[in-house]
Coordinates of C-alpha atoms and ligand atoms in Angstrom, one line a residue:
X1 CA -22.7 -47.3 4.7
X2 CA -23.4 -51.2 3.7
X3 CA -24.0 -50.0 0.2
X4 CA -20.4 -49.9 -0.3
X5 CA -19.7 -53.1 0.2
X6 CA -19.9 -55.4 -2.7
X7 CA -22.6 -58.5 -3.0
X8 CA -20.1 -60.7 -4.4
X9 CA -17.3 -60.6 -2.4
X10 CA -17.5 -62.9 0.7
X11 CA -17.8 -61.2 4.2
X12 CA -16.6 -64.2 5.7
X13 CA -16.4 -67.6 6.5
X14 CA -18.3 -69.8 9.1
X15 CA -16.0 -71.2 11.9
X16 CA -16.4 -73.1 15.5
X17 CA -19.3 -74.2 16.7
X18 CA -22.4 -74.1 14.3
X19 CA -25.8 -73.8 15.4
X20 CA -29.2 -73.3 13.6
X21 CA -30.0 -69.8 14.9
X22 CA -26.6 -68.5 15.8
X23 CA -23.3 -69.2 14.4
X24 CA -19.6 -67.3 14.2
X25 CA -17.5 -65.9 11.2
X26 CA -14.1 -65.4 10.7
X27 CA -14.3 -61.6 8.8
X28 CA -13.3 -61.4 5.2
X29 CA -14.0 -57.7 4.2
X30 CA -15.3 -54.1 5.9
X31 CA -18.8 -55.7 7.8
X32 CA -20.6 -53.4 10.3
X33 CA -22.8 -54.5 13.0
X34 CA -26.6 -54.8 12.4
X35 CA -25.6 -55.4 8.4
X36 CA -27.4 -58.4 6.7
X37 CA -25.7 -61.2 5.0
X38 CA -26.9 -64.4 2.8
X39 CA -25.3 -67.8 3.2
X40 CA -26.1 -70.9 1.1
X41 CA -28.2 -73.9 3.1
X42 CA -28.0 -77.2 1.2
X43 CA -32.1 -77.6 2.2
X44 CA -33.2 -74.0 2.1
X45 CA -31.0 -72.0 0.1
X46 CA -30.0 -68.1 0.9
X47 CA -31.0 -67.9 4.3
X48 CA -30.6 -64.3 5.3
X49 CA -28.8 -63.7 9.0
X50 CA -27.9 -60.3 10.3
X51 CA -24.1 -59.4 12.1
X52 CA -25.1 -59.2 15.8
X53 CA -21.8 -58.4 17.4
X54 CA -18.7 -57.7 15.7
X55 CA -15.0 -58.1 17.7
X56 CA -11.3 -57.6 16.4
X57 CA -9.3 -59.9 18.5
X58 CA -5.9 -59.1 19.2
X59 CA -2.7 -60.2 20.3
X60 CA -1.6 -57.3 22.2
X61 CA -0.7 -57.8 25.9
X62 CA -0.7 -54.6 28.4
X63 CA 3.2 -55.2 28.3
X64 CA 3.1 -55.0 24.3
X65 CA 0.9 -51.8 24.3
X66 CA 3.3 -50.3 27.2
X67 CA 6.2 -50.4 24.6
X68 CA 4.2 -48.4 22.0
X69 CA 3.8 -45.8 24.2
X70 CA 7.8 -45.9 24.8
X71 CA 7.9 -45.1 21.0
X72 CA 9.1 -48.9 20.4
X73 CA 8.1 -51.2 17.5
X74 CA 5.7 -53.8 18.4
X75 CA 3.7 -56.5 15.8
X76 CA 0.4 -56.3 16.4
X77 CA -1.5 -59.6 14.6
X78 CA -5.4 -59.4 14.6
X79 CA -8.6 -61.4 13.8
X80 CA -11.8 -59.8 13.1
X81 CA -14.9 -62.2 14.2
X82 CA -18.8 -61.6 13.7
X83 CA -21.5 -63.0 15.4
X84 CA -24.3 -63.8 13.3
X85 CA -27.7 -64.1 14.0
X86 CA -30.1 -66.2 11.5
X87 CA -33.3 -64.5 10.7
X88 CA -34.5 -67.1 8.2
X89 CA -36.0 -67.4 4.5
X90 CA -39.5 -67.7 3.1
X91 CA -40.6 -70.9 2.1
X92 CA -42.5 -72.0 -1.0
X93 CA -45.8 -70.7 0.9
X94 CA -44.0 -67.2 1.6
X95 CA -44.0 -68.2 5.2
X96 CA -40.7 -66.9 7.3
X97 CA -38.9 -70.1 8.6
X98 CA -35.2 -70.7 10.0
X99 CA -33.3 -73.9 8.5
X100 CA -33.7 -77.0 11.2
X101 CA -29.6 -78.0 10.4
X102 CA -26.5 -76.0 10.7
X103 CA -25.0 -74.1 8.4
X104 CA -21.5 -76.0 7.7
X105 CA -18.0 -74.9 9.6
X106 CA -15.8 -73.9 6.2
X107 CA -19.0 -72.1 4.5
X108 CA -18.7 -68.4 2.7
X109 CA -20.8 -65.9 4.0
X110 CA -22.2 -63.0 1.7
X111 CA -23.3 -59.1 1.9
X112 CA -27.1 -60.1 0.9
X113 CA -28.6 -58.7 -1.9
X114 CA -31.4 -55.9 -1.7
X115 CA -33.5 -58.8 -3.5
X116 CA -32.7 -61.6 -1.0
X117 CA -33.5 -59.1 1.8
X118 CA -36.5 -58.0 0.2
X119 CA -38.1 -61.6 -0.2
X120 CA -36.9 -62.8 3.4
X121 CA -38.0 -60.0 4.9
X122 CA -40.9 -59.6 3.3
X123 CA -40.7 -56.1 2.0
X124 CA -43.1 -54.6 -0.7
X125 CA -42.2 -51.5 -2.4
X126 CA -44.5 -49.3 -3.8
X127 CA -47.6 -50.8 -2.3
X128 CA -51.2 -49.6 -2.7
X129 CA -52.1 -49.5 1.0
X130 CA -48.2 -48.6 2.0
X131 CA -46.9 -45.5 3.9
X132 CA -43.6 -44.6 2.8
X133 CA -41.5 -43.9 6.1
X134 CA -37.6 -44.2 4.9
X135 CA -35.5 -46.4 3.6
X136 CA -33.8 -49.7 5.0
X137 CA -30.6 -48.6 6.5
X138 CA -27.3 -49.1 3.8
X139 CA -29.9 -50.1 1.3
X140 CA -32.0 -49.0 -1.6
X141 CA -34.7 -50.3 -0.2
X142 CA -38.5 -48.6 1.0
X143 CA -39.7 -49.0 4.0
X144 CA -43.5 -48.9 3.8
X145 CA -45.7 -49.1 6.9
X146 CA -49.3 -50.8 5.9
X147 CA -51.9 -48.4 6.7
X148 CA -55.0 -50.6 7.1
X149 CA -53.0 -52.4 10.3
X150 CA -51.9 -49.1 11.8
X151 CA -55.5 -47.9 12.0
X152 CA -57.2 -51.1 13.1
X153 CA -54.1 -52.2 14.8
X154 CA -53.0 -48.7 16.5
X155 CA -48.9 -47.2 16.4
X156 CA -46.5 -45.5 19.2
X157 CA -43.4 -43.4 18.3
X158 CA -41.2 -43.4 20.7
X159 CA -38.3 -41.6 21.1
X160 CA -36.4 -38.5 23.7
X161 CA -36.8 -35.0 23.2
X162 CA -35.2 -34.0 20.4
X163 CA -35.1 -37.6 18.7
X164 CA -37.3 -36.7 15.5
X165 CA -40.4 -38.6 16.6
X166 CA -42.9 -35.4 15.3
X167 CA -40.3 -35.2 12.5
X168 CA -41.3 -38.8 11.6
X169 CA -45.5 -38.5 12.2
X170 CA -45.3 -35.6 9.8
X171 CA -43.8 -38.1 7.3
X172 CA -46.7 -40.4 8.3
X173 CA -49.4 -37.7 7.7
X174 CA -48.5 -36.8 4.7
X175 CA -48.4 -40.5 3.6
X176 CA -51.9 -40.8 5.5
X177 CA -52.9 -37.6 3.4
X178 CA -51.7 -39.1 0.1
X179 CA -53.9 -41.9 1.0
X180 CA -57.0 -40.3 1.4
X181 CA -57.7 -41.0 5.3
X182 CA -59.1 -39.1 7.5
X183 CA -57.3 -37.6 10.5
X184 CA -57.6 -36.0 13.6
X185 CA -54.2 -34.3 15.3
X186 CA -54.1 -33.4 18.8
X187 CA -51.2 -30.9 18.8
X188 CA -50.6 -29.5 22.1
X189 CA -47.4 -27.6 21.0
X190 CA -48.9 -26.0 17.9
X191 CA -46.4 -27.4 15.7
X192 CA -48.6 -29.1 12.5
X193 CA -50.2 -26.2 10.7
X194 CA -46.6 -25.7 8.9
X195 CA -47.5 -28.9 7.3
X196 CA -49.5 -26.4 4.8
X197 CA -46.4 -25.3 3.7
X198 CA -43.7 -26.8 1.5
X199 CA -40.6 -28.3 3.0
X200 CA -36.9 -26.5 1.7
X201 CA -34.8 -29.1 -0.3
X202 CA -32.8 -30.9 1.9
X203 CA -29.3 -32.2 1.0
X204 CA -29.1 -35.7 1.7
X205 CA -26.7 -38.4 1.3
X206 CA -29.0 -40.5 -0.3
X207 CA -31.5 -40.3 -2.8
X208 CA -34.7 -41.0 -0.9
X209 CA -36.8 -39.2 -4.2
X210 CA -38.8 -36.7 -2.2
X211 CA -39.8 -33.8 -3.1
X212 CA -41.2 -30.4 -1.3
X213 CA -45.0 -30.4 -0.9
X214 CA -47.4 -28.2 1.1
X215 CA -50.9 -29.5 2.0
X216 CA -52.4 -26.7 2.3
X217 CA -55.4 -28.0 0.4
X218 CA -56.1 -31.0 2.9
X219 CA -55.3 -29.4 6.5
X220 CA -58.2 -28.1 8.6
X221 CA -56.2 -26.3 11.6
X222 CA -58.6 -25.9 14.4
X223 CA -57.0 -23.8 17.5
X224 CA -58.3 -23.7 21.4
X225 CA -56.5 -20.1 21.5
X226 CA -57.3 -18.4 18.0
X227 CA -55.4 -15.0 18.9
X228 CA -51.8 -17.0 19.5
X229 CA -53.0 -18.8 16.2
X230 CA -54.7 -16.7 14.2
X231 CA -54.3 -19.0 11.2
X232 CA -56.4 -21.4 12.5
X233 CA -60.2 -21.8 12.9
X234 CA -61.4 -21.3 16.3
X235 CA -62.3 -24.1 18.3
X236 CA -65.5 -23.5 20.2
X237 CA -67.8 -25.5 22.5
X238 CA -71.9 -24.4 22.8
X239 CA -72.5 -23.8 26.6
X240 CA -76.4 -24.4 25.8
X241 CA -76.2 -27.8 24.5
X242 CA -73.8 -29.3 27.4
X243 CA -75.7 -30.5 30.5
X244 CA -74.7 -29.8 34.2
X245 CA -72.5 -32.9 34.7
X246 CA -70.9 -32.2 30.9
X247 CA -69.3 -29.0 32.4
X248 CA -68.8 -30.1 35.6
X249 CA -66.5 -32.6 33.7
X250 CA -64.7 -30.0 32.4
X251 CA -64.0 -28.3 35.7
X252 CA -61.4 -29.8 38.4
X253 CA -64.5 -30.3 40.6
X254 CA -65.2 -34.2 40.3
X255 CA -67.8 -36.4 41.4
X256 CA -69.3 -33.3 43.7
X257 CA -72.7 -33.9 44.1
X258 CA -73.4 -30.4 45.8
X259 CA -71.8 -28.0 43.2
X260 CA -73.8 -30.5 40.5
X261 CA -77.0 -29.6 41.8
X262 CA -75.9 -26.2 42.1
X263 CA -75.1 -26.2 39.2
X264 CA -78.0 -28.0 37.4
X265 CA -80.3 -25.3 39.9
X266 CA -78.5 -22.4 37.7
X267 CA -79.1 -24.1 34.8
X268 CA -82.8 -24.6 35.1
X269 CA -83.2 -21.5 35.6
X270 CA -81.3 -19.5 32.7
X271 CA -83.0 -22.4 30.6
X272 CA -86.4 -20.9 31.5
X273 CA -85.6 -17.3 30.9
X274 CA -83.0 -17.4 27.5
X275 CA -82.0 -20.1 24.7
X276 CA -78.3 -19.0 24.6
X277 CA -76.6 -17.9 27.9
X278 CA -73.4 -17.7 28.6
X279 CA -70.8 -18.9 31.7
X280 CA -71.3 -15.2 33.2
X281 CA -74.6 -15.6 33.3
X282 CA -74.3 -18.6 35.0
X283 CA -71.5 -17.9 37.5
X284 CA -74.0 -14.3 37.9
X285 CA -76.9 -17.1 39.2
X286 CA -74.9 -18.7 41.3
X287 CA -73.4 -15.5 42.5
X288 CA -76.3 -14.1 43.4
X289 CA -77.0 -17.1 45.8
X290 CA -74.4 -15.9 48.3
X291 CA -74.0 -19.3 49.3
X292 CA -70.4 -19.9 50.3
X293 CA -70.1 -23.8 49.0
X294 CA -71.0 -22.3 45.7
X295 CA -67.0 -20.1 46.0
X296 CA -65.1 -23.3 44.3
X297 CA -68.0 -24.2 41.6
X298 CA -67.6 -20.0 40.7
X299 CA -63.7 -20.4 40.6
X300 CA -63.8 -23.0 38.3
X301 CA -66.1 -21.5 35.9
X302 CA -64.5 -17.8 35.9
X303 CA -61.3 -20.1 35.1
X304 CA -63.1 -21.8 32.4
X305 CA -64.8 -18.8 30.9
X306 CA -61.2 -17.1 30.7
X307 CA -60.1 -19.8 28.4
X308 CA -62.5 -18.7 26.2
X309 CA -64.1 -21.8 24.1
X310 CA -67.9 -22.0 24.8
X311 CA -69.3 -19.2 21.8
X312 CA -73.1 -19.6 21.2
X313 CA -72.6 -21.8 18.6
X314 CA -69.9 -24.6 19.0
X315 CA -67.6 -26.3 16.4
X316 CA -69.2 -29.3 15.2
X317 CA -68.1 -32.7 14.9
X318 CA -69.1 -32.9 11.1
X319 CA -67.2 -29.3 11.2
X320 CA -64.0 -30.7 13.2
X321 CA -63.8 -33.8 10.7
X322 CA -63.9 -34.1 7.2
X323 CA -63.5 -37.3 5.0
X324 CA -60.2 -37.8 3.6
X325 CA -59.1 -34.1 5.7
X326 CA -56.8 -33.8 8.0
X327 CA -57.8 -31.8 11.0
X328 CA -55.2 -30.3 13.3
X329 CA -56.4 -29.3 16.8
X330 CA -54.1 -26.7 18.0
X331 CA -53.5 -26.3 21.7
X332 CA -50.7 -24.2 22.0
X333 CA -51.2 -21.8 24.8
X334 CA -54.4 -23.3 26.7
X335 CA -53.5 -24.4 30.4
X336 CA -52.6 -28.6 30.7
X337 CA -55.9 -29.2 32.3
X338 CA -58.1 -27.9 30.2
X339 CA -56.3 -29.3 27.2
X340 CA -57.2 -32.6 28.8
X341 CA -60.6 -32.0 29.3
X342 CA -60.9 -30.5 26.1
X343 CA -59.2 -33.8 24.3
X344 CA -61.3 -36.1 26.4
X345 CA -64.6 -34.2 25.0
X346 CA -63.0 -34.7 21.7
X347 CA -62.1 -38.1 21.8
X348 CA -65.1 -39.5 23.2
X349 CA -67.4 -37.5 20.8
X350 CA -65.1 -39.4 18.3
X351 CA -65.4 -42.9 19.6
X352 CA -69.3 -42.8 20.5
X353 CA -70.1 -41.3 17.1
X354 CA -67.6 -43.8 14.9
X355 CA -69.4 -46.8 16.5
X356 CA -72.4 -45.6 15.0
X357 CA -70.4 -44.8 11.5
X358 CA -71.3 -41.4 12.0
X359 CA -67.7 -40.3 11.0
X360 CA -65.9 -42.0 8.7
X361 CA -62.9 -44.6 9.9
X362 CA -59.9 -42.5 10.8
X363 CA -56.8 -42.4 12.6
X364 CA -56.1 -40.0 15.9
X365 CA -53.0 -38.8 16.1
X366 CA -51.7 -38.3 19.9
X367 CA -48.5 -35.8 20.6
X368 CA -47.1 -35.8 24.1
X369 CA -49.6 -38.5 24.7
X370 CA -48.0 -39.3 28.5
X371 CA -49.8 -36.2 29.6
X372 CA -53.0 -37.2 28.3
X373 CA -53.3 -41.3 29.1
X374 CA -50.3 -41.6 32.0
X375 CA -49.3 -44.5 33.4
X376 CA -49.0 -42.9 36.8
X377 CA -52.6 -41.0 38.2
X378 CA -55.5 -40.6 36.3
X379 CA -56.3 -37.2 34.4
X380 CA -59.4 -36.5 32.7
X381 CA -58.8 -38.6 29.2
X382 CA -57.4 -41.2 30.9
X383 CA -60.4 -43.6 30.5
X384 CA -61.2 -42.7 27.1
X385 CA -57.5 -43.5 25.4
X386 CA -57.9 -47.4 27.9
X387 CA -61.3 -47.8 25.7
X388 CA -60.2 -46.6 21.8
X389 CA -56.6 -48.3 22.7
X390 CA -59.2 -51.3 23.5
X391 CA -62.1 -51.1 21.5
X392 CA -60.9 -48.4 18.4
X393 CA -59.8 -51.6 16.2
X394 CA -63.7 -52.4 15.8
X395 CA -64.7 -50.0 14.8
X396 CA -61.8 -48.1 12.9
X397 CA -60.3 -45.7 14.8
X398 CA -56.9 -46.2 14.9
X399 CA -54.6 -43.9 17.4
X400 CA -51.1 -42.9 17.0
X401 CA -49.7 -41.8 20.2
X402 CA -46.1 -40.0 20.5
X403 CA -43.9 -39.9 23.5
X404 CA -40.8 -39.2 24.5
X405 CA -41.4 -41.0 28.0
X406 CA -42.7 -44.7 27.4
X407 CA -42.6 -45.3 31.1
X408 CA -44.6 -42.5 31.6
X409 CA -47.9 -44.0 29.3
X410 CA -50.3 -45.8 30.6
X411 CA -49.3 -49.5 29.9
X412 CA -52.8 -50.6 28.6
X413 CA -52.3 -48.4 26.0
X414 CA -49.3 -48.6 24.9
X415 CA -49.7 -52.5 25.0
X416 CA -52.1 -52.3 22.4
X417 CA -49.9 -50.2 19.5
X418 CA -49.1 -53.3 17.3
X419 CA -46.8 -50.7 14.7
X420 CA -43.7 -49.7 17.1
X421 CA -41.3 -47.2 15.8
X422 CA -38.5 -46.1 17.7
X423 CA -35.7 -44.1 17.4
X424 CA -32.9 -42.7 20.0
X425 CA -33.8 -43.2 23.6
X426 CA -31.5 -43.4 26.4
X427 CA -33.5 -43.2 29.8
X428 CA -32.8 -46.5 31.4
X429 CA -36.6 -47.2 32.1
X430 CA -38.3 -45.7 28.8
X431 CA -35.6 -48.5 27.2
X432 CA -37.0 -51.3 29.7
X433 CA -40.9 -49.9 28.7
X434 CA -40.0 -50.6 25.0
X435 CA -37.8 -53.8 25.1
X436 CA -40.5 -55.5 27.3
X437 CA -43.1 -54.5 24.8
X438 CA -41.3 -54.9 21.4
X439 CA -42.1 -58.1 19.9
X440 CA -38.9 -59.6 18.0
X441 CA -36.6 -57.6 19.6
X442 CA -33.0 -58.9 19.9
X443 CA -30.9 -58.0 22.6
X444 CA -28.1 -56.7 20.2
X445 CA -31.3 -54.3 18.6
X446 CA -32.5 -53.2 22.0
X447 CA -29.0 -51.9 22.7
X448 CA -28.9 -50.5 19.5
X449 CA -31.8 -48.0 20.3
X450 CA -29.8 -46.1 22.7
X451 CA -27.0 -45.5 20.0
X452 CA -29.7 -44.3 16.8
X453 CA -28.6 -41.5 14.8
X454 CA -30.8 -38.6 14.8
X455 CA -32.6 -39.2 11.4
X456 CA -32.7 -43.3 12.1
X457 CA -35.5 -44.5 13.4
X458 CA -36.7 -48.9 14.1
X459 CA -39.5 -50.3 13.2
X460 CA -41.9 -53.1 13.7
X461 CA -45.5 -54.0 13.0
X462 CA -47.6 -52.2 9.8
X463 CA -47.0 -55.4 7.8
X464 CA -43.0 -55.8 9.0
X465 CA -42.4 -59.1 10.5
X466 CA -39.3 -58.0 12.3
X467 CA -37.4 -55.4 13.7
X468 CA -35.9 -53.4 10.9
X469 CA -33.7 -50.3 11.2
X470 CA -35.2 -47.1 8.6
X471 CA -33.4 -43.8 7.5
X472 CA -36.3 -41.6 7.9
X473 CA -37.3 -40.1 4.8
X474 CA -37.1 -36.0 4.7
X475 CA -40.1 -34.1 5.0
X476 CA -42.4 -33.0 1.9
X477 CA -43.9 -30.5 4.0
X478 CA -42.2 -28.1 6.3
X479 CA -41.8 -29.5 9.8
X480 CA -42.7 -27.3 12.6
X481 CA -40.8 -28.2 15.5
X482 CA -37.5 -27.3 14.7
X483 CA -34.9 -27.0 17.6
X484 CA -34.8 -23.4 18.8
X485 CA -30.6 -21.9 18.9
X486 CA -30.1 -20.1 21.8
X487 CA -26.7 -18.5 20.2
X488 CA -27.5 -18.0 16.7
X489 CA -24.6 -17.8 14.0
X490 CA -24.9 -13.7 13.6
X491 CA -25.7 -12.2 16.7
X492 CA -26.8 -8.8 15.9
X493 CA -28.4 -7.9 19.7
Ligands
ATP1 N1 -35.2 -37.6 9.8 C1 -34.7 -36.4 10.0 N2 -34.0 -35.7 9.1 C2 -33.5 -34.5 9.3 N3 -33.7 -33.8 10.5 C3 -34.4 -34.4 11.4 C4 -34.9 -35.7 11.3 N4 -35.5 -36.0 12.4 C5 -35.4 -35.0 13.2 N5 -34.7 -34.0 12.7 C6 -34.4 -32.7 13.3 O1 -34.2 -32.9 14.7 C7 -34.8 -31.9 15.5 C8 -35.8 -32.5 16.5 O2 -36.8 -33.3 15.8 P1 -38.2 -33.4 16.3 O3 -38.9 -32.0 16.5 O4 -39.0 -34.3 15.4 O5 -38.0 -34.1 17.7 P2 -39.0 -34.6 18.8 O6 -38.6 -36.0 19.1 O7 -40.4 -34.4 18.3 O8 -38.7 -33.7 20.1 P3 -39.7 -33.3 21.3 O9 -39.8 -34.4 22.2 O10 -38.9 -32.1 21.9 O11 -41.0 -32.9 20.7 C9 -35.5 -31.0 14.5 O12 -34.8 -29.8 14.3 C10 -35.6 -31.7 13.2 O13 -35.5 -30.9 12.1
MG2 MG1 -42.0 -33.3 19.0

């Protein structure tokens, strides 16, 4: 850990060839890669750079290493070297700049200071508008995300399976909860309604001062499938007040104009003869048509009415979201396409009735978000995640989306997720998906992704200039997604 190391002893000393954003040191005491260090510029003063590449250069040969392993004595004389990169110092305006001459070939180099990092990388602690995610790695210092950009300006977490990434938006939520903003989660695995609950203390190695907390009091947990999740409310769709094309749209038929006017036909008709009528009575008019082209249009329906989410009366959108609530829809256990036509209803409900500030602003959360706005075909929420990834920043509704495939989202929106934070990924093209869209992103950083602890996540964007590697604060509230052990400890079957 960089804590360890102490501020006033020198980590090195500059040699070679000096240049303005690069330069070399000759290593002095324990310095680990991606640690920051302070030297002294005659113009600007500390200038804050951060160790790139670290080597130990040797003088043993292949012959010399041969003799060790014949049990014989050999001198081994080393050098440690560091590369350093200069990431610069604010100015008298607090503007980030890099000095315009070189450091000097002779010149002490310095663990920097928690305050020295703080000014020059322009991190506020305990900010009004700030979302606590972790602290900077080796130091005392908070990371806080700045919630008015990650609604108007939109966030991704990336990361592989396993990597912590709903581990990390739970930390968000409860910082967006604390805040008082409004949410909407789509949840496809079921795995936010624990966020009720408290958290168990975890034993850290540092002190990130968090402490268990349930939010029971500011969840709503809505559920597609209330018997798999019978704490949640159930989510519910009014068959009367959708039109022909409306549940059409939430069939796979598209653009069919036959089984539209067939259905429209059936419609009519119940329309005339009840005010509330169900799918079986309309699959029973178009059933008693015996007309063959009317099998598929049937099949679709029966398949819809199985799934079991039109109910006389439907949820509400002043029902599904509260001001300053969060609202979890659960979709745990309804089929992959219906979960995307069920999130595109959703969504676009959201974005038509927030331009006309019928909903307050609010941020929509997005798990698994490659399966509902992929780069690759186009599914039924496709169009609507392009236009809120587009348009949302207007009129305040920000989107989080979670992945662990970048490749696999759809490039316009991912493009437009200003707050990027990452933590281990290792697929070759998910790695080329992020570097090409991470602004600030050194190559020594990039290659760093692929090496992240679990628990270490990078950040940029929400009000953080550059690239800057977090420990991930623990959970208040209890996380839901926890790995499953196939073997437990005590296996009593
Ligand atoms: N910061 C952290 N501190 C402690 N444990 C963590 C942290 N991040 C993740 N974990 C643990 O790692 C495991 C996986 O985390 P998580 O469920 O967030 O992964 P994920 O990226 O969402 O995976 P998936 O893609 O499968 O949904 C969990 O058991 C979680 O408890
Ligand atoms: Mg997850």
């Amino acid at each position: 850990m960089f804590s360890e190391c102490l501020s006033d002893e020198a980590a090195g000393i500059i040699y070679g060839d000096v240049g303005t954003a690069v330069l070399n040191i000759s290593v002095l005491s324990k310095l680990q890669k991606l640690e920051y260090v302070q030297i002294e510029h005659e113009e600007a003063g500390w200038v804050i750079g951060q160790v790139a590449d670290i080597q130990r250069k040797t003088d043993l040969s292949l012959e010399k290493a041969r003799m060790i392993g014949q049990r014989q004595e050999v001198d081994i004389h080393e050098k440690t070297t560091a590369k350093i990169e200069i990431i610069g110092y604010r100015d008298e305006r607090g503007l980030l700049q890099t000095p315009r001459t070189p450091f000097r070939a002779g010149q002490y180099v310095y663990h920097a200071e928690d305050e020295i990092i703080k000014k020059s990388l322009g991190l506020r602690e305990h900010t009004k508008t700030g979302a606590y995610i972790g602290l900077l790695y080796g130091h005392d210092i908070r990371v806080e995300l700045d919630i008015n950009s990650l609604v108007q300006k939109h966030v991704s977490i990336l990361a592989k399976t396993g990597g912590g990434k709903s581990f990390l938006c739970g930390d968000l939520l409860e910082e967006l909860i604390k805040h008082n903003v409004t949410v909407l989660v789509l949840d496809p695995h079921g795995e936010y309604g624990s966020m009720k609950e408290a958290g168990s203390v975890l034993e850290t190695s540092r002190d990130f001062h968090v402490e268990p907390h349930g939010y029971a009091d500011r969840i709503i947990e809505f559920a597609t499938d209330p018997v798999s999740n019978p704490d949640a409310l159930p989510l519910k769709f009014t068959l009367s007040n959708l039109e022909a094309n409306d549940i059409l749209s939430l069939t796979n038929i598209k653009n069919s104009k036959m089984h539209l006017s067939f259905l429209k036909k059936a419609i009519d008709a119940l329309r005339n003869s009840k005010q509330d009528y169900s799918l079986k009575d309309v699959i029973s008019v178009l059933e008693r048509e015996d007309d063959m082209n009317n099998y598929a249009l049937i099949c679709e329906l029966q398949y819809l009415d199985d799934a079991k989410i039109f109910a006389p009366s439907g949820t509400k959108i002043s029902e599904l979201v509260k001001k300053n609530m969060t609202t979890i829809v659960n979709l745990k256990g309804t089929p992959p396409e219906l979960s995307e036509l069920i999130v595109n209803r959703i969504c676009t409900a959201l974005f038509e009735l927030r331009k006309v500030n019928a909903v307050p602003p609010m941020m929509l959360v997005v798990e698994e978000a490659h399966n509902f706005c992929p780069q690759q075909g186009t599914v039924a929420s496709s169009k609507i995640f392009r236009t809120i990834a587009a348009e949302g920043r207007k009129f305040g509704l920000g989107l989080a989306i979670i992945s662990q495939r970048a490749a696999k989202i759809d490039k316009n929106v991912l493009s437009q997720c200003n707050t990027q934070i990452i933590l281990k990924v290792t697929n070759p093209n998910d790695l080329k998906a992020i570097s090409g869209s991470v602004e600030g992103l050194t190559a020594s950083m990039a290659d760093e992704i692929q090496r992240l602890p679990i628990g270490v996540a990078m950040c940029v964007g929400g009000g953080i200039q550059m690239p800057l590697i977090v420990e991930v604060r623990p959970r208040e509230s209890r996380h839901g997604g926890e790995s499953v052990t196939v073997i437990p400890d005590e296996c009593d079957y």
